[in-house]
Coordinates of C-alpha atoms in Angstrom, one line a residue:
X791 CA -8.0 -50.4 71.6
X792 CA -8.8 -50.4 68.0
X793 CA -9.7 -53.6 66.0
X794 CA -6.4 -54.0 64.1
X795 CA -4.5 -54.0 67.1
X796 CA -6.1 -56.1 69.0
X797 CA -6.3 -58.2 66.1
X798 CA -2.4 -58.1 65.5
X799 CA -1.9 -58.4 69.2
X800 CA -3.5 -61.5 69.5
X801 CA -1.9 -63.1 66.0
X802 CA 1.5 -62.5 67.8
X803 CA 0.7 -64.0 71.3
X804 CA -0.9 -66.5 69.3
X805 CA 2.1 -67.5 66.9
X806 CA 4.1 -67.4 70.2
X807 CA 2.2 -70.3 71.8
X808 CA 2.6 -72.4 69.1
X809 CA 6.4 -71.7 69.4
X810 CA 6.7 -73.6 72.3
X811 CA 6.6 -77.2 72.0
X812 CA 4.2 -79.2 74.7
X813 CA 5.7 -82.1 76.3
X814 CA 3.5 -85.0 75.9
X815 CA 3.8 -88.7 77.6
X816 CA 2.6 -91.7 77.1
X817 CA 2.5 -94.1 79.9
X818 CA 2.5 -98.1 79.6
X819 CA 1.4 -100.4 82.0
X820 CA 3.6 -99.7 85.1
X821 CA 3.9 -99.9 88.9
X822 CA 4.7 -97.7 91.5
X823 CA 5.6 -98.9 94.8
X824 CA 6.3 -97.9 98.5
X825 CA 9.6 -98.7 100.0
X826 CA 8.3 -101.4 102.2
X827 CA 6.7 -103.0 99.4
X828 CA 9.9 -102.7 97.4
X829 CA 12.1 -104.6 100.0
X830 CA 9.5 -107.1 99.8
X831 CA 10.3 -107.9 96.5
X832 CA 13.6 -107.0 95.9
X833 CA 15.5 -107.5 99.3
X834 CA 18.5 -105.4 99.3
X835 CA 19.0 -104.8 96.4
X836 CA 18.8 -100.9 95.4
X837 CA 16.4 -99.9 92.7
X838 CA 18.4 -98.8 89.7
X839 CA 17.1 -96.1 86.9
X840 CA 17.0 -97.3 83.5
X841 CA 15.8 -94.5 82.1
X842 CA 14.5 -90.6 83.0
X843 CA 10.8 -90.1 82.0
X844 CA 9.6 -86.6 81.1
X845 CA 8.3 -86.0 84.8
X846 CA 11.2 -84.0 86.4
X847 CA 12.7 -86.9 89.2
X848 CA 10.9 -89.6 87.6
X849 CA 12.2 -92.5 85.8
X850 CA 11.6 -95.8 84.4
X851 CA 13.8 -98.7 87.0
X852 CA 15.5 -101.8 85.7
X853 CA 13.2 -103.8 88.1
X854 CA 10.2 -105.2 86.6
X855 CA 7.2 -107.3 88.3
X856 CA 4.7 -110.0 87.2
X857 CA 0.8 -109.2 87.6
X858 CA -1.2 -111.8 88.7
X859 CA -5.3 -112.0 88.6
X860 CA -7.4 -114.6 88.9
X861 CA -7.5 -115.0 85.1
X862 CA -4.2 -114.4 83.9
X863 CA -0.8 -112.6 84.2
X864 CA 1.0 -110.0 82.4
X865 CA 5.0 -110.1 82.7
X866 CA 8.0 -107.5 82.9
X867 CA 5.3 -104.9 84.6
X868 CA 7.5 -101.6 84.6
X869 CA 8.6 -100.0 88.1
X870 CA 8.6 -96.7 88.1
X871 CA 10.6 -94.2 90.8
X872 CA 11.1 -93.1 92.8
X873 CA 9.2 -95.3 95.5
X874 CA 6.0 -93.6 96.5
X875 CA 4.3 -94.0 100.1
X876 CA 1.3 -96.2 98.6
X877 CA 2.2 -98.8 95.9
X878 CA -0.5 -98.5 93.1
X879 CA -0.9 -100.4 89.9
X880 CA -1.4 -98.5 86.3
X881 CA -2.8 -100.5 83.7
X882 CA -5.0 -100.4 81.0
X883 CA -9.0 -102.1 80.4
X884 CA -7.3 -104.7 77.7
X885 CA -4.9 -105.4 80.5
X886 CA -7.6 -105.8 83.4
X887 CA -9.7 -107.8 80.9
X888 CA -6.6 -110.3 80.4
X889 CA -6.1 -110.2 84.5
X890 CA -9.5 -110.5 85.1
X891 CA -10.2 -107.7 87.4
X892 CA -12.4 -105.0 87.4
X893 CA -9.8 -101.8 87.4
X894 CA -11.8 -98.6 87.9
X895 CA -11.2 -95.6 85.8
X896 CA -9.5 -93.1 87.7
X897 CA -6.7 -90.4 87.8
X898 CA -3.5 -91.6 89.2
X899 CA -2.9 -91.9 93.0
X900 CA -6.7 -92.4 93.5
X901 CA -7.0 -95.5 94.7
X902 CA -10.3 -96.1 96.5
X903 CA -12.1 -99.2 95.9
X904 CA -9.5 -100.5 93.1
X905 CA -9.4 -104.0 93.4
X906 CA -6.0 -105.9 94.9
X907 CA -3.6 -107.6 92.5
X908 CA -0.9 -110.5 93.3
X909 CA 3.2 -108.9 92.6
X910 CA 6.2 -111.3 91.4
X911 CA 9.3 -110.8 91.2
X912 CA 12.1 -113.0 90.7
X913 CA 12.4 -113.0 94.6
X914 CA 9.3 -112.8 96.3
X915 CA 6.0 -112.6 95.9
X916 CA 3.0 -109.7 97.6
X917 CA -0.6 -109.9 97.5
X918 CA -1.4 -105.5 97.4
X919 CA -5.3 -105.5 98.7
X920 CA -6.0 -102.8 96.6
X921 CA -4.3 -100.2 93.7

């Protein structure tokens, strides 16, 4: 293949990548919980959708939860669906500094050696042992 053409080849596939837009996300404090933590805290009542996130099938719920650490608390913590099999805790180091915990680094759903966390909601409280 000569130079120009792979040169003009590679201007077009490039110029068509930039076409296409890449969704991006930003993602708050936030909780994610397992049904059995759910009922927990909000005993029958069904968790609503407030709004639809960028995730396909994910969405932000009208239910919201207080964090609790042993030095201080941050209120109207997101809950985010659907309900997962491990409940898990998403917050960032100015947040852990205010709770006074020592939140690990990690990518999402990793949960080894996090430290536990204290849940309220308007109708009960949980104590998660780690997430």
């Amino acid at each position: 293949m000569d130079k120009e053409l792979l040169q003009s080849t590679v201007s077009k596939v490039l110029d068509e990548m930039r076409q296409r837009p890449i969704p991006l996300g930003v993602s708050n404090r936030h909780i994610h919980l397992s049904a059995q933590d759910y009922e927990r805290l909000f005993p029958g009542h069904p968790i609503s959708e407030k709004k639809a996130l960028l995730q396909p099938g994910q969405y932000a719920a009208e239910q919201t939860v207080t964090l609790v650490g042993p030095k201080g608390q941050l209120k109207n913590v997101r809950l985010l669906g659907p309900l997962r099999s491990v409940s898990q805790v998403e917050i960032s180091r100015t947040d852990a500094r205010t709770l006074g915990i020592a939140a690990p680094l990690r990518m999402s759903g990793n949960l080894k050696g996090t430290p536990g966390i204290r849940l309220v909601s308007p109708f009960a409280e949980l104590e998660l042992p780690s997430g």
